[in-house]
Amino acid sequence: QVQLVESGGGLVQAGGSLRLSCAASGRTFSRSVMGWFRQAPGKEREFVAAISASGSSTYYSDSVKGRFTISRDNAKNTVYLQMNTLKPEDTAVYYCAADAARFVTSLTYNYWGQGTQVTVSS
């Protein structure tokens, strides 16, 4: 079993930055792909970023590439999402996910956090 708890969300002005954290508990964190997804009001949940178990490979959606950075600290069982140059369209609930069952960019992860709200004002 893996439990995930997101933190770091909040209200920020366009152009600002936030860093989200996802604290994981469980036996297999260091061997798990980790991902970030988001869901805006009235929209489906979408892929944001993912990182391989070792941290050597990262993946980003086109909408955030160049602005967001995913990283992990396996010693702390934590994955991060550094979000820079935020835009109003980044407003969403951000979810941490662990252990992709199929593809890292899909919604097939085995474990999910409860989400943290990110609101970007214009």
mmCIF file of N, CA and C in Angstrom, residues 8-116:
data_model
loop_
_atom_site.group_PDB
_atom_site.id
_atom_site.type_symbol
_atom_site.label_atom_id
_atom_site.label_comp_id
_atom_site.label_asym_id
_atom_site.label_seq_id
_atom_site.Cartn_x
_atom_site.Cartn_y
_atom_site.Cartn_z
ATOM 1 N N GLY A 8 1.283 22.358 -0.636
ATOM 2 C CA GLY A 8 1.935 23.446 -1.337
ATOM 3 C C GLY A 8 1.048 24.253 -2.253
ATOM 4 N N GLY A 9 -0.190 23.831 -2.418
ATOM 5 C CA GLY A 9 -1.097 24.585 -3.264
ATOM 6 C C GLY A 9 -1.492 25.892 -2.612
ATOM 7 N N GLY A 10 -2.122 26.737 -3.400
ATOM 8 C CA GLY A 10 -2.557 28.021 -2.888
ATOM 9 C C GLY A 10 -2.925 28.968 -3.998
ATOM 10 N N LEU A 11 -3.040 30.225 -3.640
ATOM 11 C CA LEU A 11 -3.395 31.284 -4.580
ATOM 12 C C LEU A 11 -2.149 32.064 -4.951
ATOM 13 N N VAL A 12 -1.956 32.255 -6.236
ATOM 14 C CA VAL A 12 -0.789 32.979 -6.716
ATOM 15 C C VAL A 12 -1.178 33.812 -7.928
ATOM 16 N N GLN A 13 -0.498 34.914 -8.119
ATOM 17 C CA GLN A 13 -0.749 35.758 -9.278
ATOM 18 C C GLN A 13 -0.099 35.175 -10.522
ATOM 19 N N ALA A 14 -0.671 35.482 -11.664
ATOM 20 C CA ALA A 14 -0.081 35.048 -12.921
ATOM 21 C C ALA A 14 1.372 35.500 -12.993
ATOM 22 N N GLY A 15 2.219 34.596 -13.449
ATOM 23 C CA GLY A 15 3.643 34.870 -13.517
ATOM 24 C C GLY A 15 4.405 34.434 -12.288
ATOM 25 N N GLY A 16 3.687 34.084 -11.251
ATOM 26 C CA GLY A 16 4.311 33.652 -10.015
ATOM 27 C C GLY A 16 4.668 32.188 -10.019
ATOM 28 N N SER A 17 5.119 31.716 -8.865
ATOM 29 C CA SER A 17 5.587 30.343 -8.736
ATOM 30 C C SER A 17 5.021 29.672 -7.500
ATOM 31 N N LEU A 18 4.923 28.373 -7.574
ATOM 32 C CA LEU A 18 4.552 27.537 -6.448
ATOM 33 C C LEU A 18 5.328 26.237 -6.544
ATOM 34 N N ARG A 19 5.574 25.636 -5.414
ATOM 35 C CA ARG A 19 6.167 24.302 -5.398
ATOM 36 C C ARG A 19 5.253 23.358 -4.645
ATOM 37 N N LEU A 20 4.802 22.345 -5.343
ATOM 38 C CA LEU A 20 3.974 21.326 -4.736
ATOM 39 C C LEU A 20 4.843 20.182 -4.240
ATOM 40 N N SER A 21 4.426 19.595 -3.149
ATOM 41 C CA SER A 21 5.112 18.439 -2.605
ATOM 42 C C SER A 21 4.131 17.292 -2.463
ATOM 43 N N CYS A 22 4.633 16.105 -2.611
ATOM 44 C CA CYS A 22 3.835 14.904 -2.420
ATOM 45 C C CYS A 22 4.632 13.958 -1.552
ATOM 46 N N ALA A 23 4.157 13.763 -0.350
ATOM 47 C CA ALA A 23 4.816 12.865 0.586
ATOM 48 C C ALA A 23 4.194 11.484 0.467
ATOM 49 N N ALA A 24 5.029 10.501 0.281
ATOM 50 C CA ALA A 24 4.559 9.141 0.076
ATOM 51 C C ALA A 24 4.980 8.233 1.216
ATOM 52 N N SER A 25 4.120 7.320 1.514
ATOM 53 C CA SER A 25 4.444 6.275 2.475
ATOM 54 C C SER A 25 4.180 4.934 1.815
ATOM 55 N N GLY A 26 4.958 3.967 2.175
ATOM 56 C CA GLY A 26 4.811 2.661 1.577
ATOM 57 C C GLY A 26 6.155 2.043 1.277
ATOM 58 N N ARG A 27 6.124 0.813 0.918
ATOM 59 C CA ARG A 27 7.356 0.053 0.768
ATOM 60 C C ARG A 27 8.038 0.212 -0.578
ATOM 61 N N THR A 28 7.312 0.653 -1.592
ATOM 62 C CA THR A 28 7.844 0.624 -2.950
ATOM 63 C C THR A 28 8.054 1.984 -3.588
ATOM 64 N N PHE A 29 8.099 3.043 -2.796
ATOM 65 C CA PHE A 29 8.224 4.375 -3.369
ATOM 66 C C PHE A 29 9.439 4.509 -4.273
ATOM 67 N N SER A 30 10.574 4.042 -3.829
ATOM 68 C CA SER A 30 11.810 4.212 -4.583
ATOM 69 C C SER A 30 11.809 3.466 -5.910
ATOM 70 N N ARG A 31 10.903 2.543 -6.094
ATOM 71 C CA ARG A 31 10.803 1.790 -7.339
ATOM 72 C C ARG A 31 9.608 2.206 -8.181
ATOM 73 N N SER A 32 8.936 3.254 -7.775
ATOM 74 C CA SER A 32 7.706 3.659 -8.439
ATOM 75 C C SER A 32 7.877 4.900 -9.293
ATOM 76 N N VAL A 33 7.298 4.853 -10.467
ATOM 77 C CA VAL A 33 7.128 6.054 -11.270
ATOM 78 C C VAL A 33 6.152 6.966 -10.534
ATOM 79 N N MET A 34 6.423 8.254 -10.531
ATOM 80 C CA MET A 34 5.552 9.220 -9.877
ATOM 81 C C MET A 34 5.062 10.229 -10.905
ATOM 82 N N GLY A 35 3.825 10.640 -10.742
ATOM 83 C CA GLY A 35 3.259 11.586 -11.684
ATOM 84 C C GLY A 35 2.440 12.660 -11.010
ATOM 85 N N TRP A 36 2.264 13.749 -11.730
ATOM 86 C CA TRP A 36 1.364 14.821 -11.331
ATOM 87 C C TRP A 36 0.304 14.989 -12.401
ATOM 88 N N PHE A 37 -0.927 15.111 -11.957
ATOM 89 C CA PHE A 37 -2.062 15.348 -12.831
ATOM 90 C C PHE A 37 -2.848 16.524 -12.284
ATOM 91 N N ARG A 38 -3.705 17.077 -13.105
ATOM 92 C CA ARG A 38 -4.525 18.185 -12.636
ATOM 93 C C ARG A 38 -5.911 18.104 -13.253
ATOM 94 N N GLN A 39 -6.855 18.701 -12.564
ATOM 95 C CA GLN A 39 -8.221 18.730 -13.039
ATOM 96 C C GLN A 39 -8.821 20.096 -12.754
ATOM 97 N N ALA A 40 -9.159 20.798 -13.813
ATOM 98 C CA ALA A 40 -9.793 22.098 -13.707
ATOM 99 C C ALA A 40 -11.298 21.928 -13.693
ATOM 100 N N PRO A 41 -12.030 22.914 -13.173
ATOM 101 C CA PRO A 41 -13.488 22.816 -13.151
ATOM 102 C C PRO A 41 -14.065 22.576 -14.536
ATOM 103 N N GLY A 42 -14.923 21.585 -14.647
ATOM 104 C CA GLY A 42 -15.560 21.280 -15.910
ATOM 105 C C GLY A 42 -14.690 20.551 -16.916
ATOM 106 N N LYS A 43 -13.491 20.178 -16.521
ATOM 107 C CA LYS A 43 -12.590 19.492 -17.435
ATOM 108 C C LYS A 43 -12.169 18.142 -16.861
ATOM 109 N N GLU A 44 -11.705 17.287 -17.731
ATOM 110 C CA GLU A 44 -11.224 15.988 -17.301
ATOM 111 C C GLU A 44 -9.827 16.104 -16.713
ATOM 112 N N ARG A 45 -9.494 15.146 -15.885
ATOM 113 C CA ARG A 45 -8.164 15.128 -15.310
ATOM 114 C C ARG A 45 -7.134 14.896 -16.412
ATOM 115 N N GLU A 46 -6.033 15.638 -16.353
ATOM 116 C CA GLU A 46 -5.035 15.548 -17.395
ATOM 117 C C GLU A 46 -3.632 15.398 -16.827
ATOM 118 N N PHE A 47 -2.798 14.795 -17.622
ATOM 119 C CA PHE A 47 -1.405 14.588 -17.255
ATOM 120 C C PHE A 47 -0.643 15.898 -17.220
ATOM 121 N N VAL A 48 0.237 16.038 -16.247
ATOM 122 C CA VAL A 48 1.084 17.214 -16.133
ATOM 123 C C VAL A 48 2.559 16.841 -16.273
ATOM 124 N N ALA A 49 3.017 15.939 -15.419
ATOM 125 C CA ALA A 49 4.428 15.565 -15.415
ATOM 126 C C ALA A 49 4.599 14.212 -14.756
ATOM 127 N N ALA A 50 5.697 13.556 -15.073
ATOM 128 C CA ALA A 50 6.020 12.278 -14.449
ATOM 129 C C ALA A 50 7.524 12.141 -14.349
ATOM 130 N N ILE A 51 7.950 11.271 -13.460
ATOM 131 C CA ILE A 51 9.369 11.052 -13.248
ATOM 132 C C ILE A 51 9.610 9.577 -12.981
ATOM 133 N N SER A 52 10.683 9.058 -13.538
ATOM 134 C CA SER A 52 11.012 7.659 -13.357
ATOM 135 C C SER A 52 11.440 7.383 -11.925
ATOM 136 N N ALA A 53 11.529 6.118 -11.590
ATOM 137 C CA ALA A 53 11.851 5.726 -10.221
ATOM 138 C C ALA A 53 13.180 6.301 -9.745
ATOM 139 N N SER A 54 14.157 6.301 -10.612
ATOM 140 C CA SER A 54 15.478 6.807 -10.250
ATOM 141 C C SER A 54 15.577 8.319 -10.346
ATOM 142 N N GLY A 55 14.627 8.930 -11.022
ATOM 143 C CA GLY A 55 14.678 10.358 -11.250
ATOM 144 C C GLY A 55 15.443 10.751 -12.495
ATOM 145 N N SER A 56 15.922 9.780 -13.234
ATOM 146 C CA SER A 56 16.745 10.062 -14.400
ATOM 147 C C SER A 56 15.944 10.499 -15.620
ATOM 148 N N SER A 57 14.667 10.159 -15.650
ATOM 149 C CA SER A 57 13.825 10.508 -16.789
ATOM 150 C C SER A 57 12.608 11.286 -16.327
ATOM 151 N N THR A 58 12.285 12.337 -17.056
ATOM 152 C CA THR A 58 11.108 13.133 -16.751
ATOM 153 C C THR A 58 10.263 13.305 -18.000
ATOM 154 N N TYR A 59 8.980 13.558 -17.778
ATOM 155 C CA TYR A 59 8.029 13.697 -18.864
ATOM 156 C C TYR A 59 7.093 14.847 -18.535
ATOM 157 N N TYR A 60 6.739 15.630 -19.544
ATOM 158 C CA TYR A 60 5.890 16.787 -19.326
ATOM 159 C C TYR A 60 4.851 16.914 -20.426
ATOM 160 N N SER A 61 3.717 17.452 -20.058
ATOM 161 C CA SER A 61 2.740 17.809 -21.065
ATOM 162 C C SER A 61 3.233 19.049 -21.800
ATOM 163 N N ASP A 62 2.770 19.225 -23.016
ATOM 164 C CA ASP A 62 3.200 20.379 -23.802
ATOM 165 C C ASP A 62 2.821 21.698 -23.137
ATOM 166 N N SER A 63 1.726 21.709 -22.418
ATOM 167 C CA SER A 63 1.243 22.942 -21.820
ATOM 168 C C SER A 63 2.118 23.448 -20.676
ATOM 169 N N VAL A 64 2.911 22.577 -20.068
ATOM 170 C CA VAL A 64 3.736 22.993 -18.937
ATOM 171 C C VAL A 64 5.227 22.880 -19.204
ATOM 172 N N LYS A 65 5.596 22.263 -20.284
ATOM 173 C CA LYS A 65 7.005 22.051 -20.587
ATOM 174 C C LYS A 65 7.741 23.387 -20.667
ATOM 175 N N GLY A 66 8.861 23.458 -19.977
ATOM 176 C CA GLY A 66 9.631 24.682 -19.925
ATOM 177 C C GLY A 66 9.273 25.570 -18.761
ATOM 178 N N ARG A 67 8.146 25.313 -18.119
ATOM 179 C CA ARG A 67 7.708 26.100 -16.975
ATOM 180 C C ARG A 67 7.708 25.296 -15.679
ATOM 181 N N PHE A 68 7.361 24.028 -15.773
ATOM 182 C CA PHE A 68 7.272 23.168 -14.599
ATOM 183 C C PHE A 68 8.450 22.201 -14.572
ATOM 184 N N THR A 69 8.851 21.825 -13.378
ATOM 185 C CA THR A 69 9.916 20.850 -13.201
ATOM 186 C C THR A 69 9.513 19.842 -12.132
ATOM 187 N N ILE A 70 9.555 18.579 -12.486
ATOM 188 C CA ILE A 70 9.273 17.532 -11.526
ATOM 189 C C ILE A 70 10.598 16.968 -11.013
ATOM 190 N N SER A 71 10.639 16.655 -9.742
ATOM 191 C CA SER A 71 11.832 16.072 -9.152
ATOM 192 C C SER A 71 11.414 15.166 -8.004
ATOM 193 N N ARG A 72 12.342 14.388 -7.516
ATOM 194 C CA ARG A 72 12.027 13.515 -6.397
ATOM 195 C C ARG A 72 13.237 13.352 -5.508
ATOM 196 N N ASP A 73 12.959 13.073 -4.260
ATOM 197 C CA ASP A 73 13.981 12.793 -3.273
ATOM 198 C C ASP A 73 13.581 11.478 -2.632
ATOM 199 N N ASN A 74 14.163 10.411 -3.114
ATOM 200 C CA ASN A 74 13.769 9.094 -2.623
ATOM 201 C C ASN A 74 14.118 8.885 -1.153
ATOM 202 N N ALA A 75 15.146 9.552 -0.687
ATOM 203 C CA ALA A 75 15.509 9.449 0.723
ATOM 204 C C ALA A 75 14.421 10.027 1.614
ATOM 205 N N LYS A 76 13.674 10.994 1.096
ATOM 206 C CA LYS A 76 12.595 11.616 1.846
ATOM 207 C C LYS A 76 11.222 11.115 1.429
ATOM 208 N N ASN A 77 11.188 10.192 0.492
ATOM 209 C CA ASN A 77 9.920 9.672 -0.026
ATOM 210 C C ASN A 77 9.000 10.804 -0.492
ATOM 211 N N THR A 78 9.574 11.727 -1.226
ATOM 212 C CA THR A 78 8.835 12.911 -1.637
ATOM 213 C C THR A 78 9.097 13.233 -3.100
ATOM 214 N N VAL A 79 8.042 13.627 -3.789
ATOM 215 C CA VAL A 79 8.158 14.109 -5.151
ATOM 216 C C VAL A 79 7.673 15.554 -5.179
ATOM 217 N N TYR A 80 8.285 16.369 -6.028
ATOM 218 C CA TYR A 80 7.988 17.789 -6.084
ATOM 219 C C TYR A 80 7.563 18.200 -7.485
ATOM 220 N N LEU A 81 6.816 19.271 -7.532
ATOM 221 C CA LEU A 81 6.491 19.905 -8.798
ATOM 222 C C LEU A 81 6.721 21.398 -8.635
ATOM 223 N N GLN A 82 7.806 21.878 -9.210
ATOM 224 C CA GLN A 82 8.101 23.302 -9.203
ATOM 225 C C GLN A 82 7.382 23.942 -10.379
ATOM 226 N N MET A 83 6.520 24.892 -10.092
ATOM 227 C CA MET A 83 5.705 25.520 -11.115
ATOM 228 C C MET A 83 6.087 26.987 -11.211
ATOM 229 N N ASN A 84 6.631 27.366 -12.341
ATOM 230 C CA ASN A 84 7.037 28.744 -12.581
ATOM 231 C C ASN A 84 6.202 29.350 -13.697
ATOM 232 N N THR A 85 6.229 30.665 -13.759
ATOM 233 C CA THR A 85 5.500 31.404 -14.789
ATOM 234 C C THR A 85 4.070 30.892 -14.903
ATOM 235 N N LEU A 86 3.408 30.835 -13.785
ATOM 236 C CA LEU A 86 2.060 30.296 -13.749
ATOM 237 C C LEU A 86 1.080 31.160 -14.527
ATOM 238 N N LYS A 87 0.132 30.488 -15.140
ATOM 239 C CA LYS A 87 -0.900 31.128 -15.934
ATOM 240 C C LYS A 87 -2.264 30.805 -15.344
ATOM 241 N N PRO A 88 -3.257 31.651 -15.595
ATOM 242 C CA PRO A 88 -4.599 31.350 -15.090
ATOM 243 C C PRO A 88 -5.104 29.980 -15.522
ATOM 244 N N GLU A 89 -4.730 29.542 -16.700
ATOM 245 C CA GLU A 89 -5.159 28.237 -17.170
ATOM 246 C C GLU A 89 -4.513 27.073 -16.425
ATOM 247 N N ASP A 90 -3.551 27.371 -15.568
ATOM 248 C CA ASP A 90 -2.973 26.345 -14.709
ATOM 249 C C ASP A 90 -3.839 26.081 -13.483
ATOM 250 N N THR A 91 -4.843 26.886 -13.276
ATOM 251 C CA THR A 91 -5.733 26.714 -12.135
ATOM 252 C C THR A 91 -6.410 25.354 -12.185
ATOM 253 N N ALA A 92 -6.254 24.595 -11.121
ATOM 254 C CA ALA A 92 -6.801 23.244 -11.073
ATOM 255 C C ALA A 92 -6.493 22.630 -9.723
ATOM 256 N N VAL A 93 -7.101 21.496 -9.471
ATOM 257 C CA VAL A 93 -6.684 20.661 -8.364
ATOM 258 C C VAL A 93 -5.583 19.755 -8.889
ATOM 259 N N TYR A 94 -4.461 19.750 -8.212
ATOM 260 C CA TYR A 94 -3.314 18.957 -8.633
ATOM 261 C C TYR A 94 -3.222 17.693 -7.792
ATOM 262 N N TYR A 95 -3.072 16.577 -8.478
ATOM 263 C CA TYR A 95 -3.024 15.280 -7.836
ATOM 264 C C TYR A 95 -1.681 14.605 -8.048
ATOM 265 N N CYS A 96 -1.198 14.010 -7.014
ATOM 266 C CA CYS A 96 -0.002 13.194 -7.075
ATOM 267 C C CYS A 96 -0.421 11.746 -7.301
ATOM 268 N N ALA A 97 0.343 11.034 -8.106
ATOM 269 C CA ALA A 97 0.044 9.641 -8.397
ATOM 270 C C ALA A 97 1.318 8.813 -8.366
ATOM 271 N N ALA A 98 1.175 7.560 -8.001
ATOM 272 C CA ALA A 98 2.326 6.674 -7.883
ATOM 273 C C ALA A 98 2.081 5.345 -8.562
ATOM 274 N N ASP A 99 3.129 4.819 -9.145
ATOM 275 C CA ASP A 99 3.132 3.473 -9.701
ATOM 276 C C ASP A 99 2.215 3.341 -10.907
ATOM 277 N N ALA A 100 2.682 3.841 -12.028
ATOM 278 C CA ALA A 100 1.906 3.748 -13.263
ATOM 279 C C ALA A 100 1.721 2.293 -13.659
ATOM 280 N N ALA A 101 0.479 1.943 -13.901
ATOM 281 C CA ALA A 101 0.178 0.570 -14.266
ATOM 282 C C ALA A 101 0.456 0.295 -15.736
ATOM 283 N N ARG A 102 0.365 1.347 -16.562
ATOM 284 C CA ARG A 102 0.572 1.180 -17.993
ATOM 285 C C ARG A 102 1.558 2.218 -18.520
ATOM 286 N N PHE A 103 1.077 3.405 -18.813
ATOM 287 C CA PHE A 103 1.917 4.465 -19.340
ATOM 288 C C PHE A 103 1.968 5.632 -18.359
ATOM 289 N N VAL A 104 3.117 6.294 -18.301
ATOM 290 C CA VAL A 104 3.316 7.344 -17.309
ATOM 291 C C VAL A 104 2.431 8.552 -17.543
ATOM 292 N N THR A 105 1.961 8.736 -18.748
ATOM 293 C CA THR A 105 1.126 9.891 -19.065
ATOM 294 C C THR A 105 -0.363 9.590 -18.984
ATOM 295 N N SER A 106 -0.718 8.392 -18.619
ATOM 296 C CA SER A 106 -2.111 7.985 -18.554
ATOM 297 C C SER A 106 -2.642 8.054 -17.131
ATOM 298 N N LEU A 107 -3.936 7.808 -16.996
ATOM 299 C CA LEU A 107 -4.588 7.826 -15.693
ATOM 300 C C LEU A 107 -4.649 6.439 -15.067
ATOM 301 N N THR A 108 -3.646 5.640 -15.296
ATOM 302 C CA THR A 108 -3.647 4.253 -14.843
ATOM 303 C C THR A 108 -2.735 4.006 -13.651
ATOM 304 N N TYR A 109 -2.409 5.032 -12.918
ATOM 305 C CA TYR A 109 -1.582 4.863 -11.728
ATOM 306 C C TYR A 109 -2.357 4.116 -10.650
ATOM 307 N N ASN A 110 -1.639 3.374 -9.852
ATOM 308 C CA ASN A 110 -2.286 2.557 -8.834
ATOM 309 C C ASN A 110 -2.674 3.323 -7.579
ATOM 310 N N TYR A 111 -1.997 4.428 -7.319
ATOM 311 C CA TYR A 111 -2.244 5.184 -6.097
ATOM 312 C C TYR A 111 -2.367 6.662 -6.400
ATOM 313 N N TRP A 112 -3.283 7.315 -5.684
ATOM 314 C CA TRP A 112 -3.565 8.731 -5.892
ATOM 315 C C TRP A 112 -3.707 9.465 -4.571
ATOM 316 N N GLY A 113 -3.240 10.698 -4.553
ATOM 317 C CA GLY A 113 -3.470 11.559 -3.415
ATOM 318 C C GLY A 113 -4.832 12.224 -3.522
ATOM 319 N N GLN A 114 -5.166 13.031 -2.524
ATOM 320 C CA GLN A 114 -6.467 13.692 -2.489
ATOM 321 C C GLN A 114 -6.486 15.007 -3.245
ATOM 322 N N GLY A 115 -5.327 15.511 -3.608
ATOM 323 C CA GLY A 115 -5.250 16.719 -4.398
ATOM 324 C C GLY A 115 -5.003 17.971 -3.585
ATOM 325 N N THR A 116 -4.438 18.966 -4.229
ATOM 326 C CA THR A 116 -4.229 20.267 -3.622
ATOM 327 C C THR A 116 -4.604 21.339 -4.635
#
